[in-house]
Each structure stands twice: as structure tokens, then as C-alpha cells.
mmCIF file of C-alpha atoms in Angstrom:
data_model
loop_
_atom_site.group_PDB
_atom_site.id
_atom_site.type_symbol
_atom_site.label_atom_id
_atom_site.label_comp_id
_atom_site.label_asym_id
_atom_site.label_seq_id
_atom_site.Cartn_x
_atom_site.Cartn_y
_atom_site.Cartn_z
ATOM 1 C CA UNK B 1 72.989 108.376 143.659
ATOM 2 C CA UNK B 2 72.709 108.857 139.945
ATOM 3 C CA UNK B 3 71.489 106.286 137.304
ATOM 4 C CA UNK B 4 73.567 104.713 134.255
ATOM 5 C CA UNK B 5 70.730 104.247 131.519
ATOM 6 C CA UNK B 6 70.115 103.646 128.154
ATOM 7 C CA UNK B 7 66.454 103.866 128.645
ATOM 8 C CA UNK B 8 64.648 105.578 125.473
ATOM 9 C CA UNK B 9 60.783 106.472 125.562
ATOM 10 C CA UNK B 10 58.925 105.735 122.045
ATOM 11 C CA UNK B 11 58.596 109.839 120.986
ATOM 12 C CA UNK B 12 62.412 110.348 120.941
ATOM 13 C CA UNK B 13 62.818 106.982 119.256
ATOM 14 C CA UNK B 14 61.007 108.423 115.852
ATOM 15 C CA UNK B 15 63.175 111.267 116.739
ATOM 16 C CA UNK B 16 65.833 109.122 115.225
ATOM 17 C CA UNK B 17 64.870 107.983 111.846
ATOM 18 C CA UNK B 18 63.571 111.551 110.300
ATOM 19 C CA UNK B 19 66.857 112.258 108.915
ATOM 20 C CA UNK B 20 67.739 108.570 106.337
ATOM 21 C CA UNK B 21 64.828 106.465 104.737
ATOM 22 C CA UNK B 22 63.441 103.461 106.177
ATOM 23 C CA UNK B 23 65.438 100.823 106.054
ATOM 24 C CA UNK B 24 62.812 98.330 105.352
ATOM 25 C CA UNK B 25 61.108 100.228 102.633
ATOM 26 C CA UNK B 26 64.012 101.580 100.542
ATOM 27 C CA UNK B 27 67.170 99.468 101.494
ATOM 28 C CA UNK B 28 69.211 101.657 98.600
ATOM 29 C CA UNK B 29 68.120 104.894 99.723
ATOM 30 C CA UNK B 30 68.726 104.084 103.313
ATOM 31 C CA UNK B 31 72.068 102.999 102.425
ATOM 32 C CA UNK B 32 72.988 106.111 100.022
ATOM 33 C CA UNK B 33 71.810 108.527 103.080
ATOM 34 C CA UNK B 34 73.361 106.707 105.811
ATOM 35 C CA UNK B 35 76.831 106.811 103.775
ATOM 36 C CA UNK B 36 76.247 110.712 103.316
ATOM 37 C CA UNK B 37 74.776 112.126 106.323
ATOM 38 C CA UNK B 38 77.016 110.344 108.702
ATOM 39 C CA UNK B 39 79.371 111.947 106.964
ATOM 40 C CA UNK B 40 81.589 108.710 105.588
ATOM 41 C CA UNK B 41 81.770 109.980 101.965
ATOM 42 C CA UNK B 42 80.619 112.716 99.458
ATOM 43 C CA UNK B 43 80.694 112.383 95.898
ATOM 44 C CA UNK B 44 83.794 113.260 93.952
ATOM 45 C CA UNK B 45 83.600 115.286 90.941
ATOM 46 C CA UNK B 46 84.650 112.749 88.810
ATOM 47 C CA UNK B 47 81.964 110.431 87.585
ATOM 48 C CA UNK B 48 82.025 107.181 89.658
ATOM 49 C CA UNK B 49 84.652 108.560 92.546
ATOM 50 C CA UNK B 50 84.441 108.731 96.441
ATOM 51 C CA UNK B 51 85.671 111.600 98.859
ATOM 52 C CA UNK B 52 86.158 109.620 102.144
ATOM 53 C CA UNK B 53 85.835 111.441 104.537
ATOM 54 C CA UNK B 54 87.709 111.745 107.878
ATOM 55 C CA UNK B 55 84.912 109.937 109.902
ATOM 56 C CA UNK B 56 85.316 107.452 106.797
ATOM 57 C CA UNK B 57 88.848 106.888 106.522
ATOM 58 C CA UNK B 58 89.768 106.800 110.528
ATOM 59 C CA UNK B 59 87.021 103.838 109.676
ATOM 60 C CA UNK B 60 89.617 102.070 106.718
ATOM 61 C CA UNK B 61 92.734 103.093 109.123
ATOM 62 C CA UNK B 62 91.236 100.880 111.846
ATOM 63 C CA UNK B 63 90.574 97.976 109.202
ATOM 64 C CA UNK B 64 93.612 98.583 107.825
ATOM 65 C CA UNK B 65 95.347 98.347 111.494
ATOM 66 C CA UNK B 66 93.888 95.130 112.374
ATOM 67 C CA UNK B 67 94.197 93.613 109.124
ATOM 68 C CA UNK B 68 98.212 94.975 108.713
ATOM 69 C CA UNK B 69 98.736 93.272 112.270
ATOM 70 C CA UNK B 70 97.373 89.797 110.787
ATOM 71 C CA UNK B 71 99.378 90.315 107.572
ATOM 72 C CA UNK B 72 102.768 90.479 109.745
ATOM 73 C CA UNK B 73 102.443 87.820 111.843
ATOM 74 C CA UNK B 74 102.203 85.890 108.974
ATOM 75 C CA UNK B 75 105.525 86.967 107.508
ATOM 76 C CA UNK B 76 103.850 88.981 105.012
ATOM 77 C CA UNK B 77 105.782 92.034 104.105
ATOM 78 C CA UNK B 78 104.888 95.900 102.871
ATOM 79 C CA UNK B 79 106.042 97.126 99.860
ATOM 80 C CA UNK B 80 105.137 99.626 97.090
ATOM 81 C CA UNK B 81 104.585 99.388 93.387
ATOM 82 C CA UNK B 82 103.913 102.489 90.419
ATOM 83 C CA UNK B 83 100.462 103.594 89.770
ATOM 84 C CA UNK B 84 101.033 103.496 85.956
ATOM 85 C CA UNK B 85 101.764 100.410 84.330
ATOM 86 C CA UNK B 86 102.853 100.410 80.776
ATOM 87 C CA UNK B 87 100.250 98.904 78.449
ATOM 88 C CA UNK B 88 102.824 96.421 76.666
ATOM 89 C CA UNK B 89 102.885 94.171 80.374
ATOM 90 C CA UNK B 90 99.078 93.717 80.242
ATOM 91 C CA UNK B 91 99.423 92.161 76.309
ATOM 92 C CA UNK B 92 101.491 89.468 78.294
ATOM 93 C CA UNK B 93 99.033 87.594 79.850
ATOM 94 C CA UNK B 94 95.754 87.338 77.154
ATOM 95 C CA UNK B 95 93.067 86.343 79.872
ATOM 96 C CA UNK B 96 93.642 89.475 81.577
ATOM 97 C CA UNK B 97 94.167 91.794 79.405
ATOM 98 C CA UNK B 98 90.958 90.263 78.206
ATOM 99 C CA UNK B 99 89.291 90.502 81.309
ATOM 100 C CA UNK B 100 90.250 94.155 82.597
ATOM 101 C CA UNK B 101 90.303 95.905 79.198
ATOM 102 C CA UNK B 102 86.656 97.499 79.328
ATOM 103 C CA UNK B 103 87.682 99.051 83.055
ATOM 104 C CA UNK B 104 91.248 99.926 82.437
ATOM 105 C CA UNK B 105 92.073 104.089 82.597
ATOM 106 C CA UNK B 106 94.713 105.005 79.968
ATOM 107 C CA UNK B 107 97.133 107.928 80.249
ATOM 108 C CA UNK B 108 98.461 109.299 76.577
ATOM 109 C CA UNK B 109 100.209 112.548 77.193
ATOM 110 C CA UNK B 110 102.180 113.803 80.042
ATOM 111 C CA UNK B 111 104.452 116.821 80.206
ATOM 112 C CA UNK B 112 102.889 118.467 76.906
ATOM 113 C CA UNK B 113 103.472 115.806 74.685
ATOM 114 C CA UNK B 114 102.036 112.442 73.479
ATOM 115 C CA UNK B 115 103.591 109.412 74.981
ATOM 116 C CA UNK B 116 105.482 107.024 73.511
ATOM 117 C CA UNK B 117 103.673 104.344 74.890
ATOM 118 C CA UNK B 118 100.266 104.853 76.651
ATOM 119 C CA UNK B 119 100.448 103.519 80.379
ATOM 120 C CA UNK B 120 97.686 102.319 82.147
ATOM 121 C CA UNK B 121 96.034 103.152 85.934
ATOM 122 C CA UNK B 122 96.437 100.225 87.493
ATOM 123 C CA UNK B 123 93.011 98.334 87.901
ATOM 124 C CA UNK B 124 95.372 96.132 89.570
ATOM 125 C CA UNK B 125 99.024 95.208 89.844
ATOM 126 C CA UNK B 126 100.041 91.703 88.543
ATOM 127 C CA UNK B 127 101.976 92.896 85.614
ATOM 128 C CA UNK B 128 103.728 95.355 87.259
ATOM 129 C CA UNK B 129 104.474 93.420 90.373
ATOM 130 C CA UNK B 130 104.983 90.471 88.181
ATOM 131 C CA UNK B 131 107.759 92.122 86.163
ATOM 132 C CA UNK B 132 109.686 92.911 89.181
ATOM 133 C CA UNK B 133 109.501 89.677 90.908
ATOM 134 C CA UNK B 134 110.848 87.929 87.704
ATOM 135 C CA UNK B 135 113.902 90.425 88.233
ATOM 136 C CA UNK B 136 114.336 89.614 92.314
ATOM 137 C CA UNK B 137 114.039 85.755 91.891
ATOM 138 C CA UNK B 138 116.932 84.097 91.062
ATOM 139 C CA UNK B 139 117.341 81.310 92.997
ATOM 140 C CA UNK B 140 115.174 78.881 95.358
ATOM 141 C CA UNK B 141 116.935 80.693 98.281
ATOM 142 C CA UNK B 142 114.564 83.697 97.278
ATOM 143 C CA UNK B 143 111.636 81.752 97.644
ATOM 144 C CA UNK B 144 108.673 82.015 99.015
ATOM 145 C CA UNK B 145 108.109 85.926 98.207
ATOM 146 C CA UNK B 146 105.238 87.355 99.941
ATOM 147 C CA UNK B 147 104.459 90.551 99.725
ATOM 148 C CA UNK B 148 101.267 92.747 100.219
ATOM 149 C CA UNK B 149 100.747 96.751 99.507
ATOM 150 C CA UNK B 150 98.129 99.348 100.269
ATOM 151 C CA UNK B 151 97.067 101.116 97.689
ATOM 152 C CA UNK B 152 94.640 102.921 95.473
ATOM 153 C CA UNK B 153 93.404 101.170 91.937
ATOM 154 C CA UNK B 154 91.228 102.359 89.284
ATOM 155 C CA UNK B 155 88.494 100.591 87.581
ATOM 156 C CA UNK B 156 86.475 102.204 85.285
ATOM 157 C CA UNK B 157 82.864 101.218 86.306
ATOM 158 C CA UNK B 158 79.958 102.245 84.687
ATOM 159 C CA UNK B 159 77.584 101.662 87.917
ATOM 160 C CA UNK B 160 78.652 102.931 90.948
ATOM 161 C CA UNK B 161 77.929 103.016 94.703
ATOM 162 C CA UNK B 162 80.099 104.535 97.342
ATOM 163 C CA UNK B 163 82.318 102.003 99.242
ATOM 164 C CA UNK B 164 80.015 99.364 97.282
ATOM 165 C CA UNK B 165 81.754 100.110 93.711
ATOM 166 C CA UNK B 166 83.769 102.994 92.233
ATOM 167 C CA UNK B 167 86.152 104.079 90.006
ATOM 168 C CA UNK B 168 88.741 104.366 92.341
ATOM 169 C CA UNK B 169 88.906 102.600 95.539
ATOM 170 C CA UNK B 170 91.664 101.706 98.528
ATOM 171 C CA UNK B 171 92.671 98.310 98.840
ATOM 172 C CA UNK B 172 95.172 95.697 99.703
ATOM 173 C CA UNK B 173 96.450 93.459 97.287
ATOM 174 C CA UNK B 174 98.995 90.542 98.298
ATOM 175 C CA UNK B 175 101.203 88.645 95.919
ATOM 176 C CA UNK B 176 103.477 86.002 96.191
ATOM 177 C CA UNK B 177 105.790 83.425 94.544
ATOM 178 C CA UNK B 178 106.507 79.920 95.538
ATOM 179 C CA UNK B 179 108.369 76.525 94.209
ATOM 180 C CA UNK B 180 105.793 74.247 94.479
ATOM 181 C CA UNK B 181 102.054 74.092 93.479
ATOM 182 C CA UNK B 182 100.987 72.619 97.051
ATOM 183 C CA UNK B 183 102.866 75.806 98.264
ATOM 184 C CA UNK B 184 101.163 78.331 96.485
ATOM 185 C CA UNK B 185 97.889 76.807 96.837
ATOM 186 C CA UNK B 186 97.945 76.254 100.075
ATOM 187 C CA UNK B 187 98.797 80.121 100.847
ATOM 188 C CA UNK B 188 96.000 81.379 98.846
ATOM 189 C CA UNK B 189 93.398 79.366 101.551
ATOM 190 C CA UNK B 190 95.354 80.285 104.130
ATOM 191 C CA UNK B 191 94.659 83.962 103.246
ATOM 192 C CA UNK B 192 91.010 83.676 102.141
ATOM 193 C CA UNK B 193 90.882 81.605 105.956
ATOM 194 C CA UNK B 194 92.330 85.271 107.620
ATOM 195 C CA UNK B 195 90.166 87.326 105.686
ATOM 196 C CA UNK B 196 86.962 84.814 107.182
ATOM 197 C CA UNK B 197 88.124 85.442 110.833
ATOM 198 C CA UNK B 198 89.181 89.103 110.178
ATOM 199 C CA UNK B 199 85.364 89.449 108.777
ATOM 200 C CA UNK B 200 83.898 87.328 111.906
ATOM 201 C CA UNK B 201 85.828 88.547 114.765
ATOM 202 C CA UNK B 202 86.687 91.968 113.869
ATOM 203 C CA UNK B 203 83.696 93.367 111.838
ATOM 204 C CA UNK B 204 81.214 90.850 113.371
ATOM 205 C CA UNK B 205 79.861 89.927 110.261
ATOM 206 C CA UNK B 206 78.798 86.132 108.880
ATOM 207 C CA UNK B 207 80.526 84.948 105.525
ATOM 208 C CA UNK B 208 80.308 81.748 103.509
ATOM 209 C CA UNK B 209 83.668 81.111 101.387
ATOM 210 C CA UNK B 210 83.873 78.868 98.633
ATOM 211 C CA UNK B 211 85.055 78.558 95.181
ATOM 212 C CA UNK B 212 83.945 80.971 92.259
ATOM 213 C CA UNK B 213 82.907 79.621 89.107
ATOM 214 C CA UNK B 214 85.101 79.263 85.833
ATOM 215 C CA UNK B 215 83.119 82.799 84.805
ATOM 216 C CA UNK B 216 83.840 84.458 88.138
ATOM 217 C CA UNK B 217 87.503 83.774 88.798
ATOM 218 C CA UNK B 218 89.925 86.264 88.313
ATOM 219 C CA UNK B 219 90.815 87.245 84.475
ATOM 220 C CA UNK B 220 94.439 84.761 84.497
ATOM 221 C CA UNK B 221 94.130 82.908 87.784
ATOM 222 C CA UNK B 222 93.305 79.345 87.669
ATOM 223 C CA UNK B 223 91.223 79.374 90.611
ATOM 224 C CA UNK B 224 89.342 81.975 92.956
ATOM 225 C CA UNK B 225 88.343 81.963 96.304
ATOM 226 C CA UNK B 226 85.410 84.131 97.141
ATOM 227 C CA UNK B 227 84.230 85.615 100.545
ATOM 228 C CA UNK B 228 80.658 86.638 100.652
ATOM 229 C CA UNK B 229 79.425 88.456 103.277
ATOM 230 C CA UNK B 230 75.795 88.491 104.566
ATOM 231 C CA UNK B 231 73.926 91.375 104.931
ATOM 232 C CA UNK B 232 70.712 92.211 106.581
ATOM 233 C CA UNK B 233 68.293 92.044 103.465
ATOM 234 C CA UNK B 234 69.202 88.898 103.074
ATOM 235 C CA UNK B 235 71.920 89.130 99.761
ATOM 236 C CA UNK B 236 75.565 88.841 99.778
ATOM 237 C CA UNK B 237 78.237 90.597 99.003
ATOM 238 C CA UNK B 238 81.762 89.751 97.970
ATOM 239 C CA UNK B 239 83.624 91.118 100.558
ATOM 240 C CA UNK B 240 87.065 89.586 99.601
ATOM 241 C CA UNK B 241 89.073 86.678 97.055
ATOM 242 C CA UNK B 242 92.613 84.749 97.057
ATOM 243 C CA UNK B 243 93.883 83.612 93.949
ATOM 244 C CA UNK B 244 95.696 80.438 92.782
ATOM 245 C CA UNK B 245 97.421 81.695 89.594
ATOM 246 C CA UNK B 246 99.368 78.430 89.000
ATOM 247 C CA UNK B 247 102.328 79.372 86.596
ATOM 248 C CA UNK B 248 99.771 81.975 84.348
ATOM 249 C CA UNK B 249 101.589 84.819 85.427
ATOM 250 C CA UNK B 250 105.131 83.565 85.903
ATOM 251 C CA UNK B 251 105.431 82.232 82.384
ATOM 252 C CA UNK B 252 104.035 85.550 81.021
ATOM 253 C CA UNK B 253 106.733 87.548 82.826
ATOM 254 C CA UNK B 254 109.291 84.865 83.055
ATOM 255 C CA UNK B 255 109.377 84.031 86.952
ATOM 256 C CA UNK B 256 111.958 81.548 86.804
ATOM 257 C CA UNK B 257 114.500 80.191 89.671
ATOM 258 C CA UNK B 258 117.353 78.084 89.910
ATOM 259 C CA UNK B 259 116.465 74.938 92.092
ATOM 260 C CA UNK B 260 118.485 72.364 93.763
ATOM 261 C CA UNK B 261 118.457 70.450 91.163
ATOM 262 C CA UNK B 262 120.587 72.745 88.882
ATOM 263 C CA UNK B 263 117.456 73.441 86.759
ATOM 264 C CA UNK B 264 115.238 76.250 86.040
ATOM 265 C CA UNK B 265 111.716 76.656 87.118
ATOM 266 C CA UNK B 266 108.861 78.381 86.757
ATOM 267 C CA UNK B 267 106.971 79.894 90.195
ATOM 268 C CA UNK B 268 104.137 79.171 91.338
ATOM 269 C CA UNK B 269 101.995 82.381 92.753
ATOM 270 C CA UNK B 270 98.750 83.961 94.065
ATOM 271 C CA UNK B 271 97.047 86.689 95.220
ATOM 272 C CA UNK B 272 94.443 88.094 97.556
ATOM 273 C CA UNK B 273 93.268 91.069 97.988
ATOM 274 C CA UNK B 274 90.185 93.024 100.365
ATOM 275 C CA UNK B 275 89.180 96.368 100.075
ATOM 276 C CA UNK B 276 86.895 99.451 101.197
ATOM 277 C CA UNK B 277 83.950 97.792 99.918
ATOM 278 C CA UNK B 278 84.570 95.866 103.625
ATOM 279 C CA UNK B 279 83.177 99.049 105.200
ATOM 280 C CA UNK B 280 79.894 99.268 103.012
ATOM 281 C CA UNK B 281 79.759 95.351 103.969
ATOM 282 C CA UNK B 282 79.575 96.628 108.003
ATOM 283 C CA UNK B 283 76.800 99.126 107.238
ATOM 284 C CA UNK B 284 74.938 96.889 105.756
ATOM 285 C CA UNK B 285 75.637 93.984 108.133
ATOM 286 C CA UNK B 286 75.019 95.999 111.024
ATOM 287 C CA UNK B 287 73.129 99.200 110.384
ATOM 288 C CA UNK B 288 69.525 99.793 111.535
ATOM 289 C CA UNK B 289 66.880 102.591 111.531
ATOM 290 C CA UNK B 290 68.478 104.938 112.933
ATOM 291 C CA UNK B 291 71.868 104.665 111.098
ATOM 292 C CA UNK B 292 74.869 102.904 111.369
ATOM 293 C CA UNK B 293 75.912 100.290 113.863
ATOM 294 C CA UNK B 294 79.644 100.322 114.417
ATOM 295 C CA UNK B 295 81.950 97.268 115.719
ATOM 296 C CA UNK B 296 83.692 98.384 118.620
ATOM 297 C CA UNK B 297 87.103 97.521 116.805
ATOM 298 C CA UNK B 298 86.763 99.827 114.033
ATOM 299 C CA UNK B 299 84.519 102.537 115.378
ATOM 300 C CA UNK B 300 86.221 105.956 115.132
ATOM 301 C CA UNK B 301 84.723 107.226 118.645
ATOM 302 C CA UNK B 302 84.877 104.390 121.009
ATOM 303 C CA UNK B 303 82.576 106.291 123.818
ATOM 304 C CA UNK B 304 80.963 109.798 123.020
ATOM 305 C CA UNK B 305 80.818 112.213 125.945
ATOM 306 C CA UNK B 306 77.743 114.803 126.066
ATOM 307 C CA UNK B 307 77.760 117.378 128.473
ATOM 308 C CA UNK B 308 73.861 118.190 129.145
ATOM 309 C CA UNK B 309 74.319 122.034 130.503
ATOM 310 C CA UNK B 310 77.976 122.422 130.581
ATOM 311 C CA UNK B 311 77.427 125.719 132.526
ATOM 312 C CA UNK B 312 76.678 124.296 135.387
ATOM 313 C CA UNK B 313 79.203 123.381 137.917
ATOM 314 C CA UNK B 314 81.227 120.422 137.908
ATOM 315 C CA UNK B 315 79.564 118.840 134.356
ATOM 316 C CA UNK B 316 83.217 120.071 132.412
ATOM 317 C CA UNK B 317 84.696 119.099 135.038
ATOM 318 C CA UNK B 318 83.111 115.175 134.985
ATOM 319 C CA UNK B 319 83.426 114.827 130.988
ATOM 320 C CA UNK B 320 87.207 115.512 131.562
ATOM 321 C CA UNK B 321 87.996 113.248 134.353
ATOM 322 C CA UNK B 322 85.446 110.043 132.669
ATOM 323 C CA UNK B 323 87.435 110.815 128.977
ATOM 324 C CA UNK B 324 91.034 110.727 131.018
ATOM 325 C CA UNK B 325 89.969 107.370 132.630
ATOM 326 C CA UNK B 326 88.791 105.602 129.130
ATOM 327 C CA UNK B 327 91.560 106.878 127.140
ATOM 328 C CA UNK B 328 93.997 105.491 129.897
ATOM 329 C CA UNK B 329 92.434 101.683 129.623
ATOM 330 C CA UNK B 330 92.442 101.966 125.176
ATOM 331 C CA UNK B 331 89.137 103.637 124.662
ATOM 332 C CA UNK B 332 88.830 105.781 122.176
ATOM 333 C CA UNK B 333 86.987 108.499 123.415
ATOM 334 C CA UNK B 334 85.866 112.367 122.492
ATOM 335 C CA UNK B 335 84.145 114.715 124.128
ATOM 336 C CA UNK B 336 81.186 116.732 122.371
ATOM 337 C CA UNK B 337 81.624 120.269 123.692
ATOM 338 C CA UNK B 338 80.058 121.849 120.430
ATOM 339 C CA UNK B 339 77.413 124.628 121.090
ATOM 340 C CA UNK B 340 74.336 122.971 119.912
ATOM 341 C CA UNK B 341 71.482 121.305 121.769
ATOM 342 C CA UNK B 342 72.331 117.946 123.601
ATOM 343 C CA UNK B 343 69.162 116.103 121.763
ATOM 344 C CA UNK B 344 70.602 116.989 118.320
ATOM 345 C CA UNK B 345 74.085 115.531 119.452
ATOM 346 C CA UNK B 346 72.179 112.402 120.302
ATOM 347 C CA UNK B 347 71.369 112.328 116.840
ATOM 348 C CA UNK B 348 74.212 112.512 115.532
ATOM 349 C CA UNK B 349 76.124 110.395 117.329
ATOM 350 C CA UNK B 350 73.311 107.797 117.177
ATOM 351 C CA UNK B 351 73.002 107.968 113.572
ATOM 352 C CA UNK B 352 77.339 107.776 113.411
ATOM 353 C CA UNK B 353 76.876 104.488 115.571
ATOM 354 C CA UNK B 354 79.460 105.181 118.258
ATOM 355 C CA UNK B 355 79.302 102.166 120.252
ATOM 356 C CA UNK B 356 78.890 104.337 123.712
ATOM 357 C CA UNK B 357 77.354 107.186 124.648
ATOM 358 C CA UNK B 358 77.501 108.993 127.783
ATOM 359 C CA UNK B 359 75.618 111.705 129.204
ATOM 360 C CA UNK B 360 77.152 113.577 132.000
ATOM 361 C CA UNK B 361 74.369 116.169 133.629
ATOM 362 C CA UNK B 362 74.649 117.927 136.895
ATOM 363 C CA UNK B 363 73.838 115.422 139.728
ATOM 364 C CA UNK B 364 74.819 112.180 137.736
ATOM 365 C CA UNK B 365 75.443 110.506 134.720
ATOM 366 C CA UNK B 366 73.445 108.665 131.804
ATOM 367 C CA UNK B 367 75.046 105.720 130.225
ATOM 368 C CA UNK B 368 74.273 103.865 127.071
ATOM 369 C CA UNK B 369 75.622 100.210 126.816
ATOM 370 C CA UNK B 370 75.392 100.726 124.002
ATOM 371 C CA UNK B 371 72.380 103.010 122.536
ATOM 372 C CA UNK B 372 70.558 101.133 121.102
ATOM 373 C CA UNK B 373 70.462 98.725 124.042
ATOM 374 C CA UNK B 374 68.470 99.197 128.024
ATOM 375 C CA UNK B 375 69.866 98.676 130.846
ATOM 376 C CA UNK B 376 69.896 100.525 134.718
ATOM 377 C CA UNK B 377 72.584 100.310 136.741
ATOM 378 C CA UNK B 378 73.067 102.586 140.109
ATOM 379 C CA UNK B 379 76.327 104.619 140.372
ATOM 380 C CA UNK B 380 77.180 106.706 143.149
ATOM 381 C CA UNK B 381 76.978 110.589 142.300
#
């Protein structure tokens, strides 16, 4: 017989927290080096900008997954819209120009000469998408629109914190047209009421959502919705909003349609948008002393496998047949067969917060369910 265990003794516990600061004396500096050493991000060499890396981003691409799936079976559809905006569309709507002018990113020459007209990095894309949607809606047959994309924006912070806030970050942003105010409002709840369940069941993480005050809406909307998400030091952090834009935006870029009636209308519209701020939510939601805590949904590496001396017989052998049977049932598993010491794969793995860890060793196998959890349970050999 061989034991599954997750058993730790208290000397390789402080084995685990040498590498990031402690969590309950320096919350920021725990944070910076958990983002960092786990290798998530690394500093771009632009002021305020994020390198995600590919431990990072297969992180976003399982958000993004999950989240896409929800989107769908809503009706919602994918599209696409230009990075640069031309700075004439955000003069159409005074509240947010107003509001996004001290972030916005302006572009002056391209192709060796001075443009005629300086466009803009979108900070976001309600102008741009607005202007198109006033071109696609003629009638009340085109109604409702709906439409989300996945994207990069630019905001021109002066404070930055990876995933937290940076110049550039990846985000969805949905935006859609409808005839009727009850219409449009009532999508932009039903979308901040996804993003609370996405947050709950997916990420694991506790929200409040409410209504943002007249100086935290959106610059243009009439109303925002605001998702706060609770972290383990006891603040919040906004963690995703839906908009109720009334007609703000379509009588700026002339959203009209044709009713029933025979008359011309303005839409009504909204938008709502999450971002990858949600993964510096989850580390700090879920992370500990010795590093990150991942939700099974949107870990990476579902299950580790260690060989502990791989030279002996049958311990290859074991890691193969153990990854074969999780991958086969969903699990997204890898096996560690670099040539370092097993303890310092511990480590790493620990500190990456891979739900699972197994240890496969000559003579049996050691389980974690998961690490940072005990438990015995006999297996045969």
C-alpha cells in the first residue's frame, strides 16, 4: 500500500514563504512579488505597461473562455472595432470627452508625416462603435444590437499596478442598442447580474453590486452599475460596471431607426465591460503566504505531477499513465520532468497555486487535495 497525503510538517512550511513578503505585514509588497515571481507579469518598458506572461495569459484565456461561453448564450455576438479613433468623434459627446481627456494617448504622425487629424488610442470604444452602429441601424427590424469585443485599450495612468491598473490593459467591452428605455435598462442589470455569478461561481470570489454615484458613473452614461469585489484585507475592488447610457450617445452620433409607427427614433444603449484587473481581484481574494491560490476553473495546471527520483524504475512510467487518466476526464494536467530538486518544484508550484499536486515516488504516491489542505487516504501501490 502507498499513502495519498497532503500532510506538511512546520520546517518545510517556512520553507514556503522565503521567496514573497508576508502577507500580513506588507499586503503591497506581497502582492507586487507574488505577481512577479510566479511569473504572471514583468514590467514593460513603457512606463505604466504589463508583459503578461504565458502562465498569465493561459490565466485571462480561461476567464475569457468561461466568460465568452456566458456572453453567447445570451445572444451576444463578437465583433471587432479600430484601435485609433479619430479625435473629432470624442468632441461629440462633451461628458466624455470631458471625462477621458487627461488619460487619452494621441497619435500625430504616421508614415513620415504629420496627420491631418490626430487620432486617438482608444481608452475605450463608444465613439467609434457608436459611429458604426448609427450606419447599421436603420430600421426597428435591426434592433436590439448586441455586440461585445475583446480587446486591448489604453489609458494613460499616472499610478500603476500590474493587472490592478495600467496603461494598457485586455478587456471586454459590450455595447448595444435598443428601442425602448425599459429595454436597454434592463440589459445593462442583466449583464452586471452575469458578471456577479461569473465572479461567485467561477473565480469564487464575494461581490456587492450596486449603483455608483453621480461622480463615479461613466463620463456620458446616465447611470453605472458597479461590481466590487472583496478581498482579503478587507477593501474592495471594482472588479466590473454596466452602463445605462439612455439616448447620450445615440443623439451624439445620430442612432436613429425607423419604427412602426413611420417615425424616427433615437436608441436607447449601454455598455459593460470586465477586464484583467479580474485576475489581480483572484490573487487578492484568494492568495495566502505562500503565494497564489488558484480557482480550479481558471488555473493554468489543473494537477502538477512530480516525479521524486525519476531514475528509478517505474516512477516515469506512473507520471505518464496518472497524466493520461486526468487529461482523459478534462484535467488539465503537466508533468514536471525538469532537472532540479523535487523540494524546489514544490515551491514553485505551491507558490503558482496549482490546485493539485501529486507526487509519484517509487513504491507509491503522495497526493495533495489540494496543498494547502491534509488529508490521508490509502491507495493500493
Amino acid at each position: 500500500m502507498a499513502e495519498i497525503t497532503g500532510n506538511k510538517d512546520t520546517q518545510k512550511d517556512k520553507q514556503f514563504v522565503k521567496e514573497i513578503a508576508d502577507i500580513n505585514e506588507n499586503f503591497a509588497q506581497w502582492y507586487t512579488d507574488v505577481v512577479l515571481k510566479t511569473e504572471l507579469v514583468d514590467y514593460g518598458p513603457v512606463k505604466g505597461t504589463m508583459v503578461i506572461r504565458p502562465y498569465g495569459y493561459a490565466v485571462w484565456e480561461n476567464i475569457q473562455r468561461e466568460m465568452d461561453q456566458r456572453f453567447k448564450a445570451l445572444g451576444v455576438k463578437n465583433a471587432y472595432f479600430p484601435l485609433l479613433i479619430p479625435m473629432s468623434y470624442f468632441t461629440k459627446e462633451a461628458e466624455h470627452v470631458e471625462g477621458f481627456a487627461p488619460e487619452v494617448a494621441v497619435v500625430t504622425h504616421a508614415g513620415g508625416a504629420k496627420l491631418e487629424e490626430p487620432l486617438a488610442i482608444r481608452p475605450t470604444s463608444e465613439t467609434i462603435i457608436g459611429t458604426m452602429y448609427s450606419k447599421w441601424i436603420q430600421s426597428y427590424r435591426d434592433l436590439p444590437v448586441i455586440i461585445n469585443q475583446w480587446c486591448n485599450v489604453m489609458r494613460w495612468e499616472k499610478t500603476t499596478r500590474p493587472f490592478l491598473r495600467t496603461s494598457e490593459f485586455l478587456w471586454q467591452e459590450g455595447h448595444t442598442v435598443h428601442a425602448t428605455e425599459k429595454e436597454a435598462m434592463d440589459e445593462t442589470m442583466l449583464m452586471l447580474e452575469e458578471y456577479r455569478k461569473f465572479a461567485e461561481e467561477i473565480l469564487a470570489i464575494p461581490v456587492l453590486c450596486g449603483k455608483k454615484t453621480e461622480k463615479e458613473k461613466f463620463a456620458g452614461a446616465e447611470a453605472t452599475f458597479g461590481m466590487e469585489a472583496m478581498m482579503i484585507d478587507g477593501k474592495s475592488l471594482q472588479a466590473g460596471t454596466s452602463h445605462y447610457f439612455g439616448q447620450n450617445f445615440s443623439k451624439a452620433f445620430d442612432i436613429k431607426y425607423l419604427d412602426k409607427d413611420g417615425t424616427l427614433k433615437y436608441g436607447y444603449t449601454s455598455s459593460w465591460g470586465t477586464s484583467t484587473r479580474m485576475i489581480g481581484a483572484v490573487i487578492m481574494a484568494h492568495g495566502d503566504e505562500r503565494g497564489l491560490v488558484l480557482p480550479p476553473k481558471i488555473a493554468p495546471v489543473q494537477a502538477i505531477i512530480i516525479p521524486v527520483a525519476a531514475h528509478k524504475g517505474g516512477v516515469t512510467e506512473k507520471c505518464a499513465e496518472i497524466s493520461e487518466l486526468l487529461r482523459s476526464v478534462g484535467v488539465r494536467t503537466e508533468i514536471d520532468e525538469r532537472d532540479m530538486s523535487p523540494g524546489r518544484k514544490f515551491n514553485e508550484w505551491e507558490m503558482k497555486g496549482v490546485p493539485l499536486r501529486i507526487e509519484i515516488y517509487r513504491g507509491g504516491s503522495v497526493f495533495d487535495f489540494p496543498p494547502r489542505h491534509l488529508g490521508k487516504i490509502p491507495v493500493a501501490d
